[in-house]
Amino acid sequence: MTRVIRDRDEMRRYVRMLRKNRFPIGFVPTMGALHDGHRSLMRRSFRENDRTVVSIYVNPLQFGPGEDFERYPRDIDADTSACRAEKVDVVFAPSAAQMNPPGRTTQVTVDGVSEDYEGETRPSHFAGVATIVATLFHIVQPDRAYFGQKDYQQTVVIRRMVQDLAFAVDVVVCPIMRDPDGLALSSRNVYLSAEDRKEALRLPTALARAEQHVLDGETDCARLRKILRAAMRSKRSDVALEYADVVHPETLVPLGRVEGHAVLLAVLRVGKTRLLDNRVVAPPGTAAWEG
């Protein structure tokens, strides 16, 4: 039976009970609008822990001016049903007043890895993410926390925060889940019309094309960037590539050559919808990627 907890003190009492019984806790932080990508994280947690907690909180701190905070999809009943179907033990759905109390003066910033790409486009985004994720970690005290690879830069930021602040939590990054047409699952995909979706497919197609070039022996990152950009050009004026790069998987520093694992990062804007995607690539013969 899935229990819904809305009060952080009640959540702490539940966690103390789990700790007393030495039950490992898996944690999946979400903003709701749950899809199969989220479900895959829940299933991984269910396999690896005695108890699984899913948080549902649309975090206003990670939305910039003019972004889609007000229209972001919300359906707590459907989300709770999805969690129940995946045998989640607790849905933690705190109020904004509990997570972001009036007069808050503290925020968590992660320098370096948060500054480029999404950080340049959305300057306050990662401070908002890190602040709320740190707060959730303090409340839930998980042994393992599960994040999807789709938001690759976010996973790097969270891992750096966990390392620097000595959180006793293992950050587990899980593979991107995709629809049959290749588009990465995202809560924002509901904004796409049928024609928009055709344009959106330029993103995974470009990443797959660049990956194939790496597998065929291409290591020059300047050429790979050109391949990515060319594959995402559109005749529609409201389809725009925001960035496409080849970066180091841990530092996100742009690479000159692919000599080991590298990450292809790209964001395509289709109409008013920003779509993020990425691929971890490596030349033939490189050891398997362990995330």
Tab-separated table of C-alpha atoms in Angstrom:
chain	number	residue	atom	x	y	z
A	1	MET	CA	0.000	0.000	0.000
A	2	THR	CA	1.470	3.330	-1.069
A	3	ARG	CA	1.395	5.933	1.671
A	4	VAL	CA	1.123	9.652	0.808
A	5	ILE	CA	2.986	12.004	3.150
A	6	ARG	CA	2.660	15.749	2.790
A	7	ASP	CA	4.306	16.934	6.003
A	8	ARG	CA	8.101	16.921	6.272
A	9	ASP	CA	8.065	16.163	10.004
A	10	GLU	CA	5.908	13.102	9.334
A	11	MET	CA	8.354	12.136	6.594
A	12	ARG	CA	11.234	12.397	9.056
A	13	ARG	CA	9.404	10.205	11.564
A	14	TYR	CA	8.870	7.592	8.866
A	15	VAL	CA	12.555	7.725	7.937
A	16	ARG	CA	13.581	7.298	11.580
A	17	MET	CA	11.453	4.145	11.734
A	18	LEU	CA	13.155	2.793	8.606
A	19	ARG	CA	16.574	3.606	10.008
A	20	LYS	CA	15.726	1.879	13.270
A	21	ASN	CA	14.872	-1.262	11.309
A	22	ARG	CA	17.931	-0.844	9.054
A	23	PHE	CA	15.889	-0.735	5.858
A	24	PRO	CA	17.883	0.725	2.908
A	25	ILE	CA	15.994	3.635	1.346
A	26	GLY	CA	15.831	4.333	-2.379
A	27	PHE	CA	14.699	7.790	-3.436
A	28	VAL	CA	13.348	9.119	-6.739
A	29	PRO	CA	12.956	12.929	-6.725
A	30	THR	CA	10.479	14.142	-9.353
A	31	MET	CA	8.308	17.092	-10.321
A	32	GLY	CA	5.399	14.783	-11.088
A	33	ALA	CA	3.806	14.335	-14.527
A	34	LEU	CA	5.232	10.838	-14.260
A	35	HIS	CA	5.998	8.776	-17.338
A	36	ASP	CA	7.798	5.520	-18.140
A	37	GLY	CA	11.162	7.170	-17.583
A	38	HIS	CA	10.221	7.874	-13.978
A	39	ARG	CA	8.777	4.386	-13.669
A	40	SER	CA	12.105	2.896	-14.732
A	41	LEU	CA	13.782	4.733	-11.847
A	42	MET	CA	11.182	3.401	-9.412
A	43	ARG	CA	11.719	-0.150	-10.659
A	44	ARG	CA	15.473	0.164	-10.231
A	45	SER	CA	14.969	1.440	-6.688
A	46	PHE	CA	12.510	-1.357	-5.915
A	47	ARG	CA	15.107	-3.931	-6.984
A	48	GLU	CA	17.936	-2.396	-4.978
A	49	ASN	CA	16.318	-1.209	-1.735
A	50	ASP	CA	13.903	-2.343	0.963
A	51	ARG	CA	11.854	0.861	0.727
A	52	THR	CA	11.294	3.355	-2.071
A	53	VAL	CA	10.260	6.992	-1.640
A	54	VAL	CA	9.166	9.159	-4.579
A	55	SER	CA	8.896	12.910	-4.073
A	56	ILE	CA	6.505	14.996	-6.149
A	57	TYR	CA	7.230	18.693	-5.978
A	58	VAL	CA	7.144	21.243	-8.799
A	59	ASN	CA	10.109	23.326	-7.752
A	60	PRO	CA	9.615	27.036	-8.517
A	61	LEU	CA	13.272	27.772	-7.763
A	62	GLN	CA	14.448	25.972	-10.896
A	63	PHE	CA	12.169	27.886	-13.279
A	64	GLY	CA	13.398	31.159	-14.727
A	65	PRO	CA	11.323	34.206	-15.735
A	66	GLY	CA	8.977	33.397	-18.612
A	67	GLU	CA	9.410	29.637	-18.264
A	68	ASP	CA	6.538	27.172	-17.925
A	69	PHE	CA	6.109	26.947	-14.146
A	70	GLU	CA	2.417	27.847	-14.220
A	71	ARG	CA	1.517	25.472	-17.062
A	72	TYR	CA	3.809	22.622	-16.020
A	73	PRO	CA	1.582	19.496	-15.970
A	74	ARG	CA	0.285	18.547	-12.516
A	75	ASP	CA	-1.900	15.555	-11.634
A	76	ILE	CA	-1.163	14.231	-8.154
A	77	ASP	CA	-3.869	11.557	-8.354
A	78	ALA	CA	-2.488	10.087	-11.589
A	79	ASP	CA	1.057	10.321	-10.238
A	80	THR	CA	0.085	8.547	-7.024
A	81	SER	CA	-1.604	5.798	-9.046
A	82	ALA	CA	1.572	5.363	-11.097
A	83	CYS	CA	3.625	5.067	-7.914
A	84	ARG	CA	1.173	2.571	-6.465
A	85	ALA	CA	1.463	0.444	-9.625
A	86	GLU	CA	5.248	0.365	-9.175
A	87	LYS	CA	4.949	-0.664	-5.498
A	88	VAL	CA	6.402	2.587	-4.196
A	89	ASP	CA	6.206	2.705	-0.411
A	90	VAL	CA	5.824	6.460	0.073
A	91	VAL	CA	4.890	9.420	-2.094
A	92	PHE	CA	6.288	12.540	-0.439
A	93	ALA	CA	4.308	15.518	-1.755
A	94	PRO	CA	5.242	18.533	0.373
A	95	SER	CA	3.776	21.997	0.016
A	96	ALA	CA	5.697	24.971	-1.325
A	97	ALA	CA	5.611	26.528	2.159
A	98	GLN	CA	7.459	23.534	3.578
A	99	MET	CA	10.064	23.260	0.834
A	100	ASN	CA	10.592	26.941	0.166
A	101	PRO	CA	9.525	28.813	3.326
A	102	PRO	CA	9.030	32.593	3.196
A	103	GLY	CA	12.219	34.429	4.020
A	104	ARG	CA	14.561	31.690	2.827
A	105	THR	CA	18.064	33.169	2.520
A	106	THR	CA	20.071	29.998	1.890
A	107	GLN	CA	20.757	28.395	-1.461
A	108	VAL	CA	23.175	25.773	-2.724
A	109	THR	CA	25.325	26.713	-5.701
A	110	VAL	CA	27.683	24.345	-7.478
A	111	ASP	CA	30.313	26.311	-9.351
A	112	GLY	CA	31.990	25.144	-12.530
A	113	VAL	CA	29.858	22.315	-13.852
A	114	SER	CA	26.658	24.349	-13.434
A	115	GLU	CA	27.795	27.446	-15.321
A	116	ASP	CA	27.683	26.497	-19.018
A	117	TYR	CA	25.009	24.973	-21.273
A	118	GLU	CA	21.807	24.892	-19.185
A	119	GLY	CA	23.480	27.156	-16.651
A	120	GLU	CA	24.202	29.794	-19.281
A	121	THR	CA	20.707	29.596	-20.775
A	122	ARG	CA	18.966	29.437	-17.373
A	123	PRO	CA	21.280	31.188	-14.871
A	124	SER	CA	19.328	30.377	-11.677
A	125	HIS	CA	18.273	26.868	-12.684
A	126	PHE	CA	20.903	24.691	-11.041
A	127	ALA	CA	20.969	26.691	-7.811
A	128	GLY	CA	17.229	26.003	-7.606
A	129	VAL	CA	17.727	22.308	-8.354
A	130	ALA	CA	20.619	21.858	-5.922
A	131	THR	CA	18.878	23.749	-3.114
A	132	ILE	CA	15.716	21.647	-3.252
A	133	VAL	CA	17.509	18.335	-3.860
A	134	ALA	CA	19.756	19.052	-0.857
A	135	THR	CA	16.650	19.810	1.225
A	136	LEU	CA	15.001	16.575	0.092
A	137	PHE	CA	18.157	14.587	0.875
A	138	HIS	CA	18.145	15.990	4.410
A	139	ILE	CA	14.496	15.045	4.917
A	140	VAL	CA	14.458	11.612	3.237
A	141	GLN	CA	18.045	10.539	4.068
A	142	PRO	CA	18.216	8.016	1.228
A	143	ASP	CA	20.915	5.426	0.751
A	144	ARG	CA	20.519	5.724	-3.019
A	145	ALA	CA	18.954	8.436	-5.167
A	146	TYR	CA	17.925	7.751	-8.766
A	147	PHE	CA	18.158	10.238	-11.635
A	148	GLY	CA	17.682	9.865	-15.384
A	149	GLN	CA	20.558	10.424	-17.791
A	150	LYS	CA	18.383	12.669	-19.993
A	151	ASP	CA	19.184	15.627	-17.739
A	152	TYR	CA	22.880	14.852	-17.981
A	153	GLN	CA	24.264	18.148	-16.709
A	154	GLN	CA	21.921	17.946	-13.726
A	155	THR	CA	23.351	14.538	-12.792
A	156	VAL	CA	26.879	15.976	-12.883
A	157	VAL	CA	25.824	18.908	-10.695
A	158	ILE	CA	24.101	16.636	-8.162
A	159	ARG	CA	27.063	14.278	-7.970
A	160	ARG	CA	29.442	17.189	-7.384
A	161	MET	CA	27.171	18.580	-4.656
A	162	VAL	CA	26.965	15.173	-2.970
A	163	GLN	CA	30.745	14.841	-3.078
A	164	ASP	CA	31.483	18.360	-1.852
A	165	LEU	CA	28.903	18.362	0.966
A	166	ALA	CA	29.623	14.750	2.019
A	167	PHE	CA	26.074	13.482	1.647
A	168	ALA	CA	25.840	9.794	2.568
A	169	VAL	CA	23.933	8.931	-0.602
A	170	ASP	CA	24.860	7.031	-3.736
A	171	VAL	CA	23.688	8.890	-6.858
A	172	VAL	CA	22.532	6.322	-9.423
A	173	VAL	CA	22.163	7.560	-13.009
A	174	CYS	CA	19.828	5.420	-15.114
A	175	PRO	CA	19.627	5.134	-18.928
A	176	ILE	CA	17.417	7.400	-21.022
A	177	MET	CA	14.024	5.909	-21.809
A	178	ARG	CA	12.717	6.616	-25.306
A	179	ASP	CA	9.491	6.308	-27.249
A	180	PRO	CA	9.561	3.891	-30.197
A	181	ASP	CA	10.344	6.803	-32.554
A	182	GLY	CA	13.484	7.613	-30.534
A	183	LEU	CA	12.346	10.766	-28.734
A	184	ALA	CA	13.533	10.838	-25.124
A	185	LEU	CA	10.662	10.645	-22.659
A	186	SER	CA	9.939	13.985	-21.014
A	187	SER	CA	7.020	15.519	-19.158
A	188	ARG	CA	7.208	18.422	-21.620
A	189	ASN	CA	6.561	16.186	-24.651
A	190	VAL	CA	2.838	16.742	-24.052
A	191	TYR	CA	3.333	20.269	-25.404
A	192	LEU	CA	4.311	18.956	-28.855
A	193	SER	CA	1.844	18.817	-31.715
A	194	ALA	CA	2.163	16.049	-34.316
A	195	GLU	CA	4.121	18.391	-36.602
A	196	ASP	CA	6.267	19.574	-33.708
A	197	ARG	CA	7.144	16.005	-32.863
A	198	LYS	CA	8.432	15.383	-36.396
A	199	GLU	CA	10.763	18.343	-35.935
A	200	ALA	CA	11.746	17.175	-32.443
A	201	LEU	CA	13.001	13.884	-33.882
A	202	ARG	CA	15.867	15.826	-35.454
A	203	LEU	CA	17.463	15.784	-31.984
A	204	PRO	CA	17.807	12.021	-31.346
A	205	THR	CA	18.525	11.474	-35.052
A	206	ALA	CA	21.447	13.918	-34.930
A	207	LEU	CA	22.868	12.328	-31.783
A	208	ALA	CA	22.609	8.840	-33.280
A	209	ARG	CA	24.308	10.041	-36.473
A	210	ALA	CA	27.197	11.606	-34.577
A	211	GLU	CA	27.541	8.496	-32.414
A	212	GLN	CA	27.788	6.336	-35.533
A	213	HIS	CA	30.586	8.550	-36.831
A	214	VAL	CA	32.475	7.964	-33.567
A	215	LEU	CA	31.937	4.223	-33.898
A	216	ASP	CA	33.246	4.470	-37.465
A	217	GLY	CA	36.444	6.042	-36.183
A	218	GLU	CA	35.790	9.804	-36.170
A	219	THR	CA	37.502	11.427	-33.159
A	220	ASP	CA	37.678	15.091	-34.206
A	221	CYS	CA	35.142	16.954	-32.074
A	222	ALA	CA	34.953	19.944	-34.420
A	223	ARG	CA	33.674	17.597	-37.139
A	224	LEU	CA	31.263	15.946	-34.727
A	225	ARG	CA	29.833	19.329	-33.743
A	226	LYS	CA	29.268	20.148	-37.426
A	227	ILE	CA	27.503	16.813	-37.909
A	228	LEU	CA	25.196	17.515	-34.965
A	229	ARG	CA	24.349	21.034	-36.099
A	230	ALA	CA	23.746	20.062	-39.704
A	231	ALA	CA	21.394	17.257	-38.711
A	232	MET	CA	19.239	19.611	-36.656
A	233	ARG	CA	18.737	22.374	-39.208
A	234	SER	CA	15.104	23.020	-40.039
A	235	LYS	CA	13.172	25.153	-42.493
A	236	ARG	CA	10.813	26.174	-39.705
A	237	SER	CA	11.754	29.517	-38.170
A	238	ASP	CA	10.538	28.439	-34.730
A	239	VAL	CA	12.866	25.421	-34.599
A	240	ALA	CA	16.274	26.406	-33.275
A	241	LEU	CA	19.348	24.631	-32.005
A	242	GLU	CA	20.360	26.194	-28.698
A	243	TYR	CA	23.597	24.268	-28.310
A	244	ALA	CA	25.355	21.089	-29.421
A	245	ASP	CA	28.707	20.080	-27.982
A	246	VAL	CA	31.064	17.215	-27.215
A	247	VAL	CA	32.216	17.294	-23.604
A	248	HIS	CA	34.101	15.412	-20.910
A	249	PRO	CA	31.621	13.207	-18.981
A	250	GLU	CA	32.677	14.438	-15.518
A	251	THR	CA	33.847	18.033	-16.004
A	252	LEU	CA	31.666	18.998	-19.010
A	253	VAL	CA	34.711	20.720	-20.527
A	254	PRO	CA	34.504	20.792	-24.353
A	255	LEU	CA	36.802	18.232	-25.974
A	256	GLY	CA	39.094	18.512	-28.959
A	257	ARG	CA	39.246	14.776	-29.598
A	258	VAL	CA	37.302	11.758	-28.434
A	259	GLU	CA	39.964	9.619	-26.769
A	260	GLY	CA	37.763	7.839	-24.235
A	261	HIS	CA	34.185	8.381	-23.184
A	262	ALA	CA	32.598	11.656	-24.222
A	263	VAL	CA	29.094	13.079	-24.021
A	264	LEU	CA	27.183	14.577	-26.914
A	265	LEU	CA	24.980	17.292	-25.386
A	266	ALA	CA	22.276	19.089	-27.337
A	267	VAL	CA	19.138	21.153	-26.856
A	268	LEU	CA	16.629	21.823	-29.611
A	269	ARG	CA	13.805	24.309	-29.215
A	270	VAL	CA	10.637	23.428	-31.123
A	271	GLY	CA	8.135	26.238	-30.855
A	272	LYS	CA	8.056	27.063	-27.144
A	273	THR	CA	9.284	23.646	-26.025
A	274	ARG	CA	12.928	23.019	-25.098
A	275	LEU	CA	14.040	19.437	-25.642
A	276	LEU	CA	17.202	18.064	-24.003
A	277	ASP	CA	19.002	14.912	-25.082
A	278	ASN	CA	22.459	13.391	-24.976
A	279	ARG	CA	24.518	10.323	-25.782
A	280	VAL	CA	27.618	8.875	-24.164
A	281	VAL	CA	29.984	7.851	-26.944
A	282	ALA	CA	33.404	6.247	-27.222
A	283	PRO	CA	35.705	4.898	-29.936
A	284	PRO	CA	35.547	1.163	-30.688
A	285	GLY	CA	37.358	-0.954	-28.120
A	286	THR	CA	36.757	1.429	-25.196
A	287	ALA	CA	35.695	-0.217	-21.936
A	288	ALA	CA	31.983	-0.146	-21.158
A	289	TRP	CA	30.581	3.067	-19.662
A	290	GLU	CA	29.672	2.707	-15.990
A	291	GLY	CA	27.975	6.066	-15.555
